[in-house]
PDB file of C-alpha atoms in Angstrom:
ATOM      1  CA  MET A   1       0.000   0.000   0.000  1.00 66.00           C
ATOM      2  CA  ASP A   2       1.167   3.538  -0.788  1.00 85.00           C
ATOM      3  CA  GLU A   3       2.690   5.210   2.302  1.00 88.00           C
ATOM      4  CA  LYS A   4       0.317   8.180   2.008  1.00 87.00           C
ATOM      5  CA  LEU A   5      -2.722   5.907   1.952  1.00 90.00           C
ATOM      6  CA  LYS A   6      -1.339   3.856   4.838  1.00 92.00           C
ATOM      7  CA  SER A   7      -0.934   7.004   6.951  1.00 95.00           C
ATOM      8  CA  TYR A   8      -4.471   8.141   6.087  1.00 93.00           C
ATOM      9  CA  GLU A   9      -5.876   4.712   6.934  1.00 95.00           C
ATOM     10  CA  GLN A  10      -4.077   4.814  10.295  1.00 96.00           C
ATOM     11  CA  LEU A  11      -5.735   8.162  11.070  1.00 96.00           C
ATOM     12  CA  LEU A  12      -9.155   6.636  10.351  1.00 96.00           C
ATOM     13  CA  ASP A  13      -8.344   3.684  12.613  1.00 96.00           C
ATOM     14  CA  ILE A  14      -7.211   6.041  15.396  1.00 97.00           C
ATOM     15  CA  MET A  15     -10.443   8.012  15.070  1.00 97.00           C
ATOM     16  CA  ASP A  16     -12.488   4.797  15.366  1.00 97.00           C
ATOM     17  CA  LYS A  17     -10.614   3.836  18.517  1.00 97.00           C
ATOM     18  CA  LEU A  18     -10.954   7.297  20.065  1.00 97.00           C
ATOM     19  CA  ARG A  19     -14.729   7.277  19.544  1.00 97.00           C
ATOM     20  CA  GLU A  20     -14.891   3.875  21.229  1.00 96.00           C
ATOM     21  CA  GLU A  21     -12.530   4.365  24.154  1.00 96.00           C
ATOM     22  CA  CYS A  22     -11.939   8.081  24.911  1.00 96.00           C
ATOM     23  CA  PRO A  23     -14.641   9.740  27.080  1.00 96.00           C
ATOM     24  CA  TRP A  24     -13.936  13.214  25.628  1.00 96.00           C
ATOM     25  CA  ASP A  25     -14.028  12.056  22.005  1.00 96.00           C
ATOM     26  CA  ARG A  26     -17.182   9.991  22.594  1.00 96.00           C
ATOM     27  CA  LYS A  27     -18.882  13.068  24.028  1.00 96.00           C
ATOM     28  CA  GLN A  28     -18.291  15.294  20.994  1.00 96.00           C
ATOM     29  CA  THR A  29     -20.987  16.228  18.476  1.00 96.00           C
ATOM     30  CA  ILE A  30     -21.034  18.123  15.191  1.00 95.00           C
ATOM     31  CA  GLU A  31     -22.106  21.213  17.137  1.00 94.00           C
ATOM     32  CA  SER A  32     -19.534  20.917  19.936  1.00 95.00           C
ATOM     33  CA  LEU A  33     -16.642  20.675  17.471  1.00 95.00           C
ATOM     34  CA  ARG A  34     -17.596  23.856  15.615  1.00 92.00           C
ATOM     35  CA  SER A  35     -15.778  26.380  17.822  1.00 89.00           C
ATOM     36  CA  HIS A  36     -12.696  24.157  17.958  1.00 93.00           C
ATOM     37  CA  THR A  37     -12.659  23.976  14.155  1.00 93.00           C
ATOM     38  CA  ILE A  38     -12.869  27.750  13.845  1.00 90.00           C
ATOM     39  CA  GLU A  39      -9.936  28.067  16.257  1.00 92.00           C
ATOM     40  CA  GLU A  40      -7.887  25.558  14.240  1.00 94.00           C
ATOM     41  CA  CYS A  41      -8.567  27.515  11.033  1.00 92.00           C
ATOM     42  CA  PHE A  42      -7.294  30.713  12.632  1.00 90.00           C
ATOM     43  CA  GLU A  43      -4.207  28.925  13.969  1.00 94.00           C
ATOM     44  CA  LEU A  44      -3.494  27.631  10.462  1.00 94.00           C
ATOM     45  CA  THR A  45      -3.880  31.075   8.878  1.00 90.00           C
ATOM     46  CA  ASP A  46      -1.586  32.530  11.537  1.00 89.00           C
ATOM     47  CA  ALA A  47       1.085  29.936  10.743  1.00 92.00           C
ATOM     48  CA  ILE A  48       0.692  30.684   7.017  1.00 91.00           C
ATOM     49  CA  SER A  49       1.056  34.426   7.572  1.00 86.00           C
ATOM     50  CA  ARG A  50       4.325  33.753   9.441  1.00 87.00           C
ATOM     51  CA  ASN A  51       5.512  31.351   6.702  1.00 90.00           C
ATOM     52  CA  ASP A  52       6.112  28.831   9.505  1.00 95.00           C
ATOM     53  CA  PHE A  53       6.048  25.501   7.671  1.00 97.00           C
ATOM     54  CA  ASP A  54       6.518  23.378  10.805  1.00 96.00           C
ATOM     55  CA  ASN A  55       3.377  24.907  12.299  1.00 95.00           C
ATOM     56  CA  ILE A  56       1.551  24.835   8.961  1.00 97.00           C
ATOM     57  CA  LYS A  57       2.148  21.069   8.869  1.00 97.00           C
ATOM     58  CA  GLU A  58       0.930  20.677  12.443  1.00 97.00           C
ATOM     59  CA  GLU A  59      -2.177  22.837  11.972  1.00 96.00           C
ATOM     60  CA  LEU A  60      -3.089  21.065   8.729  1.00 97.00           C
ATOM     61  CA  GLY A  61      -2.974  17.819  10.686  1.00 96.00           C
ATOM     62  CA  ASP A  62      -5.295  19.286  13.313  1.00 97.00           C
ATOM     63  CA  LEU A  63      -7.703  20.434  10.615  1.00 96.00           C
ATOM     64  CA  LEU A  64      -7.579  17.032   8.894  1.00 97.00           C
ATOM     65  CA  LEU A  65      -8.447  15.423  12.217  1.00 97.00           C
ATOM     66  CA  HIS A  66     -11.534  17.622  12.436  1.00 97.00           C
ATOM     67  CA  ILE A  67     -12.638  16.577   8.944  1.00 97.00           C
ATOM     68  CA  VAL A  68     -12.265  12.920   9.857  1.00 97.00           C
ATOM     69  CA  PHE A  69     -14.016  13.582  13.200  1.00 98.00           C
ATOM     70  CA  TYR A  70     -17.063  15.185  11.549  1.00 97.00           C
ATOM     71  CA  ALA A  71     -17.280  12.363   9.002  1.00 97.00           C
ATOM     72  CA  LYS A  72     -17.036   9.725  11.751  1.00 97.00           C
ATOM     73  CA  ILE A  73     -19.893  11.277  13.721  1.00 97.00           C
ATOM     74  CA  ALA A  74     -22.009  11.577  10.563  1.00 97.00           C
ATOM     75  CA  ASP A  75     -21.236   7.940   9.684  1.00 97.00           C
ATOM     76  CA  GLU A  76     -22.422   6.829  13.118  1.00 97.00           C
ATOM     77  CA  GLN A  77     -25.690   8.650  12.422  1.00 97.00           C
ATOM     78  CA  ALA A  78     -25.948   7.026   8.970  1.00 96.00           C
ATOM     79  CA  ARG A  79     -25.831  10.436   7.266  1.00 97.00           C
ATOM     80  CA  PHE A  80     -22.590  10.184   5.251  1.00 97.00           C
ATOM     81  CA  SER A  81     -19.118   8.648   5.486  1.00 96.00           C
ATOM     82  CA  ILE A  82     -15.564   9.867   4.871  1.00 96.00           C
ATOM     83  CA  LYS A  83     -15.799   8.087   1.490  1.00 96.00           C
ATOM     84  CA  ASP A  84     -18.813  10.236   0.613  1.00 97.00           C
ATOM     85  CA  VAL A  85     -16.801  13.333   1.540  1.00 96.00           C
ATOM     86  CA  THR A  86     -13.844  12.415  -0.693  1.00 95.00           C
ATOM     87  CA  ASP A  87     -16.125  11.198  -3.496  1.00 96.00           C
ATOM     88  CA  ALA A  88     -17.955  14.546  -3.458  1.00 94.00           C
ATOM     89  CA  ILE A  89     -14.784  16.646  -3.692  1.00 95.00           C
ATOM     90  CA  ASN A  90     -13.318  14.349  -6.354  1.00 95.00           C
ATOM     91  CA  HIS A  91     -16.440  14.765  -8.477  1.00 93.00           C
ATOM     92  CA  LYS A  92     -16.451  18.531  -7.957  1.00 90.00           C
ATOM     93  CA  LEU A  93     -12.782  18.956  -8.904  1.00 92.00           C
ATOM     94  CA  ILE A  94     -13.131  16.862 -12.069  1.00 93.00           C
ATOM     95  CA  TYR A  95     -16.329  18.681 -13.106  1.00 88.00           C
ATOM     96  CA  ARG A  96     -14.912  22.151 -12.490  1.00 87.00           C
ATOM     97  CA  HIS A  97     -11.594  21.481 -14.259  1.00 90.00           C
ATOM     98  CA  PRO A  98     -12.717  20.549 -17.789  1.00 89.00           C
ATOM     99  CA  HIS A  99      -9.458  22.075 -19.072  1.00 89.00           C
ATOM    100  CA  VAL A 100      -7.610  19.297 -17.216  1.00 88.00           C
ATOM    101  CA  PHE A 101     -10.037  16.372 -17.307  1.00 90.00           C
ATOM    102  CA  GLY A 102     -11.994  17.330 -20.431  1.00 84.00           C
ATOM    103  CA  GLU A 103     -11.631  19.008 -23.815  1.00 81.00           C
ATOM    104  CA  VAL A 104     -11.894  22.672 -22.779  1.00 83.00           C
ATOM    105  CA  SER A 105      -8.931  24.985 -23.521  1.00 85.00           C
ATOM    106  CA  VAL A 106      -7.899  27.905 -21.323  1.00 81.00           C
ATOM    107  CA  HIS A 107      -5.170  30.534 -21.677  1.00 83.00           C
ATOM    108  CA  ASP A 108      -4.553  31.670 -18.100  1.00 85.00           C
ATOM    109  CA  ALA A 109      -5.610  31.450 -14.454  1.00 84.00           C
ATOM    110  CA  ASP A 110      -8.205  34.221 -14.867  1.00 79.00           C
ATOM    111  CA  GLU A 111     -10.016  32.165 -17.491  1.00 83.00           C
ATOM    112  CA  VAL A 112      -9.917  29.143 -15.174  1.00 83.00           C
ATOM    113  CA  THR A 113     -11.528  31.233 -12.420  1.00 80.00           C
ATOM    114  CA  HIS A 114     -14.196  32.516 -14.799  1.00 77.00           C
ATOM    115  CA  ASN A 115     -15.045  28.993 -16.009  1.00 80.00           C
ATOM    116  CA  TRP A 116     -15.121  27.761 -12.403  1.00 79.00           C
ATOM    117  CA  GLU A 117     -17.717  30.368 -11.456  1.00 78.00           C
ATOM    118  CA  ILE A 118     -19.822  29.631 -14.554  1.00 80.00           C
ATOM    119  CA  LEU A 119     -19.860  25.901 -13.768  1.00 81.00           C
ATOM    120  CA  LYS A 120     -20.595  26.629 -10.132  1.00 77.00           C
ATOM    121  CA  GLN A 121     -23.478  28.876 -11.154  1.00 75.00           C
ATOM    122  CA  LYS A 122     -24.955  26.074 -13.268  1.00 78.00           C
ATOM    123  CA  GLU A 123     -24.917  23.870 -10.190  1.00 75.00           C
ATOM    124  CA  LYS A 124     -26.616  26.594  -8.162  1.00 70.00           C
ATOM    125  CA  GLN A 125     -29.295  27.088 -10.817  1.00 71.00           C
ATOM    126  CA  LYS A 126     -30.227  23.429 -10.437  1.00 71.00           C
ATOM    127  CA  LYS A 127     -30.563  24.012  -6.699  1.00 71.00           C
ATOM    128  CA  LYS A 128     -32.271  27.384  -7.332  1.00 70.00           C
ATOM    129  CA  GLU A 129     -29.514  29.250  -5.486  1.00 76.00           C
ATOM    130  CA  GLY A 130     -28.117  32.709  -6.286  1.00 82.00           C
ATOM    131  CA  VAL A 131     -24.579  33.656  -7.309  1.00 82.00           C
ATOM    132  CA  LEU A 132     -23.727  34.959  -3.841  1.00 88.00           C
ATOM    133  CA  SER A 133     -25.437  32.202  -1.863  1.00 84.00           C
ATOM    134  CA  GLY A 134     -22.152  30.335  -1.454  1.00 80.00           C
ATOM    135  CA  VAL A 135     -20.576  33.130   0.590  1.00 88.00           C
ATOM    136  CA  PRO A 136     -20.862  32.048   4.251  1.00 87.00           C
ATOM    137  CA  LYS A 137     -22.813  34.544   6.346  1.00 87.00           C
ATOM    138  CA  GLY A 138     -20.462  34.060   9.281  1.00 83.00           C
ATOM    139  CA  LEU A 139     -17.319  35.183   7.456  1.00 86.00           C
ATOM    140  CA  PRO A 140     -15.497  38.239   8.834  1.00 89.00           C
ATOM    141  CA  ALA A 141     -16.734  41.310   6.941  1.00 93.00           C
ATOM    142  CA  LEU A 142     -13.430  41.998   5.138  1.00 94.00           C
ATOM    143  CA  ILE A 143     -13.119  38.449   3.789  1.00 92.00           C
ATOM    144  CA  LYS A 144     -16.833  38.354   2.973  1.00 94.00           C
ATOM    145  CA  ALA A 145     -16.574  41.546   0.896  1.00 95.00           C
ATOM    146  CA  PHE A 146     -13.630  40.095  -1.016  1.00 95.00           C
ATOM    147  CA  ARG A 147     -15.462  36.833  -1.760  1.00 93.00           C
ATOM    148  CA  ILE A 148     -18.649  38.684  -2.798  1.00 95.00           C
ATOM    149  CA  GLN A 149     -16.643  40.735  -5.282  1.00 95.00           C
ATOM    150  CA  GLN A 150     -14.815  37.662  -6.586  1.00 91.00           C
ATOM    151  CA  LYS A 151     -18.072  35.834  -7.241  1.00 89.00           C
ATOM    152  CA  ALA A 152     -19.682  38.831  -8.954  1.00 91.00           C
ATOM    153  CA  ALA A 153     -16.577  39.282 -11.113  1.00 90.00           C
ATOM    154  CA  GLY A 154     -16.613  35.567 -11.896  1.00 84.00           C
ATOM    155  CA  ILE A 155     -19.767  35.993 -13.983  1.00 83.00           C
ATOM    156  CA  GLY A 156     -18.580  39.218 -15.627  1.00 87.00           C
ATOM    157  CA  PHE A 157     -19.882  41.898 -13.235  1.00 91.00           C
ATOM    158  CA  ASP A 158     -16.619  43.817 -12.951  1.00 93.00           C
ATOM    159  CA  TRP A 159     -14.748  46.945 -14.040  1.00 93.00           C
ATOM    160  CA  LYS A 160     -13.692  47.037 -17.690  1.00 92.00           C
ATOM    161  CA  ASP A 161     -10.510  48.848 -16.684  1.00 95.00           C
ATOM    162  CA  LYS A 162      -9.221  48.292 -13.154  1.00 95.00           C
ATOM    163  CA  LYS A 163      -7.983  51.895 -13.000  1.00 95.00           C
ATOM    164  CA  GLU A 164     -11.623  52.996 -12.899  1.00 95.00           C
ATOM    165  CA  VAL A 165     -11.936  51.642  -9.374  1.00 96.00           C
ATOM    166  CA  TRP A 166      -9.925  54.594  -8.026  1.00 97.00           C
ATOM    167  CA  ASN A 167     -12.628  56.995  -9.213  1.00 96.00           C
ATOM    168  CA  LYS A 168     -15.066  54.935  -7.159  1.00 97.00           C
ATOM    169  CA  VAL A 169     -12.784  55.114  -4.108  1.00 97.00           C
ATOM    170  CA  LYS A 170     -12.548  58.913  -4.462  1.00 97.00           C
ATOM    171  CA  GLU A 171     -16.320  59.158  -4.959  1.00 97.00           C
ATOM    172  CA  GLU A 172     -16.982  57.176  -1.762  1.00 97.00           C
ATOM    173  CA  ILE A 173     -14.498  59.297   0.215  1.00 97.00           C
ATOM    174  CA  GLY A 174     -16.273  62.427  -1.047  1.00 96.00           C
ATOM    175  CA  GLU A 175     -19.653  61.071   0.048  1.00 96.00           C
ATOM    176  CA  PHE A 176     -18.244  60.229   3.479  1.00 96.00           C
ATOM    177  CA  GLU A 177     -16.801  63.739   3.864  1.00 95.00           C
ATOM    178  CA  LYS A 178     -20.222  65.175   3.029  1.00 94.00           C
ATOM    179  CA  GLU A 179     -21.862  63.102   5.786  1.00 94.00           C
ATOM    180  CA  LEU A 180     -19.005  64.009   8.104  1.00 93.00           C
ATOM    181  CA  HIS A 181     -19.884  67.662   7.582  1.00 91.00           C
ATOM    182  CA  GLU A 182     -23.563  66.904   8.275  1.00 91.00           C
ATOM    183  CA  GLN A 183     -22.592  64.884  11.385  1.00 91.00           C
ATOM    184  CA  ASN A 184     -25.115  62.165  10.548  1.00 89.00           C
ATOM    185  CA  SER A 185     -23.566  59.196  12.386  1.00 90.00           C
ATOM    186  CA  GLU A 186     -25.727  56.543  10.699  1.00 92.00           C
ATOM    187  CA  ASN A 187     -24.935  57.791   7.191  1.00 94.00           C
ATOM    188  CA  MET A 188     -21.268  58.266   8.131  1.00 95.00           C
ATOM    189  CA  GLU A 189     -21.087  54.589   9.043  1.00 95.00           C
ATOM    190  CA  LYS A 190     -22.726  53.560   5.753  1.00 96.00           C
ATOM    191  CA  GLU A 191     -20.419  55.723   3.646  1.00 97.00           C
ATOM    192  CA  PHE A 192     -17.327  54.562   5.535  1.00 97.00           C
ATOM    193  CA  GLY A 193     -18.398  50.985   4.785  1.00 96.00           C
ATOM    194  CA  ASP A 194     -18.624  51.941   1.109  1.00 97.00           C
ATOM    195  CA  ILE A 195     -15.047  53.279   1.247  1.00 98.00           C
ATOM    196  CA  LEU A 196     -13.795  50.001   2.702  1.00 97.00           C
ATOM    197  CA  PHE A 197     -15.762  47.984   0.136  1.00 97.00           C
ATOM    198  CA  ALA A 198     -14.286  50.034  -2.728  1.00 97.00           C
ATOM    199  CA  LEU A 199     -10.737  49.657  -1.348  1.00 97.00           C
ATOM    200  CA  ILE A 200     -11.188  45.888  -1.012  1.00 97.00           C
ATOM    201  CA  ASN A 201     -12.367  45.863  -4.624  1.00 97.00           C
ATOM    202  CA  ALA A 202      -9.227  47.756  -5.631  1.00 97.00           C
ATOM    203  CA  ALA A 203      -7.077  45.216  -3.803  1.00 97.00           C
ATOM    204  CA  ARG A 204      -8.778  42.369  -5.674  1.00 95.00           C
ATOM    205  CA  LEU A 205      -8.301  44.054  -9.041  1.00 95.00           C
ATOM    206  CA  TYR A 206      -4.585  44.547  -8.370  1.00 95.00           C
ATOM    207  CA  GLY A 207      -4.048  40.976  -7.186  1.00 93.00           C
ATOM    208  CA  ILE A 208      -3.708  41.828  -3.490  1.00 95.00           C
ATOM    209  CA  ASP A 209      -5.337  39.781  -0.746  1.00 93.00           C
ATOM    210  CA  PRO A 210      -6.695  42.531   1.556  1.00 94.00           C
ATOM    211  CA  GLU A 211      -6.843  40.231   4.586  1.00 91.00           C
ATOM    212  CA  THR A 212      -3.156  39.328   4.189  1.00 89.00           C
ATOM    213  CA  ALA A 213      -2.204  42.942   3.494  1.00 93.00           C
ATOM    214  CA  LEU A 214      -4.026  44.202   6.589  1.00 93.00           C
ATOM    215  CA  GLU A 215      -2.568  41.456   8.777  1.00 90.00           C
ATOM    216  CA  LYS A 216       0.953  42.402   7.669  1.00 91.00           C
ATOM    217  CA  THR A 217       0.194  46.015   8.594  1.00 94.00           C
ATOM    218  CA  ASN A 218      -1.140  44.849  11.971  1.00 93.00           C
ATOM    219  CA  ARG A 219       2.079  42.934  12.619  1.00 91.00           C
ATOM    220  CA  LYS A 220       4.154  45.927  11.540  1.00 94.00           C
ATOM    221  CA  PHE A 221       2.259  48.214  13.919  1.00 95.00           C
ATOM    222  CA  ILE A 222       2.618  45.751  16.800  1.00 94.00           C
ATOM    223  CA  SER A 223       6.360  45.416  16.167  1.00 94.00           C
ATOM    224  CA  ARG A 224       6.903  49.189  16.158  1.00 95.00           C
ATOM    225  CA  PHE A 225       4.695  49.743  19.185  1.00 95.00           C
ATOM    226  CA  ASN A 226       6.494  46.985  21.115  1.00 94.00           C
ATOM    227  CA  HIS A 227       9.798  48.724  20.288  1.00 93.00           C
ATOM    228  CA  MET A 228       8.431  51.958  21.774  1.00 93.00           C
ATOM    229  CA  GLU A 229       7.437  50.163  24.970  1.00 93.00           C
ATOM    230  CA  THR A 230      10.796  48.369  25.208  1.00 93.00           C
ATOM    231  CA  VAL A 231      12.746  51.625  24.880  1.00 92.00           C
ATOM    232  CA  CYS A 232      10.593  53.220  27.573  1.00 92.00           C
ATOM    233  CA  LYS A 233      11.127  50.311  29.963  1.00 91.00           C
ATOM    234  CA  GLU A 234      14.880  50.496  29.416  1.00 91.00           C
ATOM    235  CA  LYS A 235      14.746  54.190  30.346  1.00 88.00           C
ATOM    236  CA  GLU A 236      12.379  53.410  33.232  1.00 87.00           C
ATOM    237  CA  LYS A 237       9.678  55.573  31.700  1.00 89.00           C
ATOM    238  CA  ASN A 238       5.965  55.044  31.128  1.00 91.00           C
ATOM    239  CA  LEU A 239       4.946  55.221  27.464  1.00 91.00           C
ATOM    240  CA  ALA A 240       1.610  56.800  28.390  1.00 90.00           C
ATOM    241  CA  GLU A 241       3.411  59.715  30.054  1.00 89.00           C
ATOM    242  CA  LEU A 242       5.334  60.706  26.917  1.00 90.00           C
ATOM    243  CA  SER A 243       4.212  63.580  24.729  1.00 92.00           C
ATOM    244  CA  LEU A 244       2.896  62.837  21.251  1.00 93.00           C
ATOM    245  CA  ASP A 245       6.127  64.276  19.769  1.00 93.00           C
ATOM    246  CA  GLU A 246       8.223  61.944  21.936  1.00 92.00           C
ATOM    247  CA  MET A 247       6.101  58.975  20.895  1.00 93.00           C
ATOM    248  CA  GLU A 248       6.481  59.965  17.248  1.00 94.00           C
ATOM    249  CA  GLU A 249      10.249  60.085  17.674  1.00 93.00           C
ATOM    250  CA  LEU A 250      10.276  56.523  19.053  1.00 93.00           C
ATOM    251  CA  TRP A 251       7.940  55.405  16.242  1.00 94.00           C
ATOM    252  CA  ILE A 252      10.299  56.772  13.590  1.00 93.00           C
ATOM    253  CA  GLU A 253      13.207  55.069  15.376  1.00 93.00           C
ATOM    254  CA  ALA A 254      11.337  51.738  15.267  1.00 93.00           C
ATOM    255  CA  LYS A 255      10.524  52.266  11.596  1.00 92.00           C
ATOM    256  CA  ASN A 256      14.166  53.001  10.744  1.00 92.00           C
ATOM    257  CA  ASN A 257      15.275  49.857  12.581  1.00 88.00           C
ATOM    258  CA  GLU A 258      13.150  47.580  10.366  1.00 83.00           C
TER     259      GLU A 258
END
């Protein structure tokens, strides 16, 4: 037997044994695992953002365990098995890659994405679902906006020239400034949301993942701020007691040290 298959089979055997003999594993349900799965996903994305391949490997294993766990519970309830899970994704991948498994020709990755969305839409039409129905409601707003825009673009609802998106960004900023002048807090919130949505759209058009970009900025800010605190501790000072000019000086120092 192939070593990869042998390892996978061992994981399935371990899961069977855990459900039989471990009180904690026996107690788990589809619902009780949900929060743990969300946590594992965030731990994986954190490892990816740090380019930490040892942790990526570990977190992928944790996530794979959850997949096997869900399938085991469903199998016990005679709903579906791990074979049904793999059969479903195998079928989906073959169907949505006709340029690999069929006779369709494509020129680049953008055309692959477009074809993928068209095929996906055909599936949704059979189920009487809309283009955006596949975007999970529970996604963080930034990621959700990005996925909404991707799906709309996938069926052709997009800018003809990506440079046009900057006019939209400027337009939304102008509308926010107008509401800022009026001091209408509800409309200010709406217009600020429109600014963010337009900027996320710009990121997509220029091949930038906004979630990754923002996380890198978060890490950069944390690093610089930690430097400010460290310098203050070394000088036995309290950061909160410094003037804004003094803080700015430490910030510039941290920035120059990068």
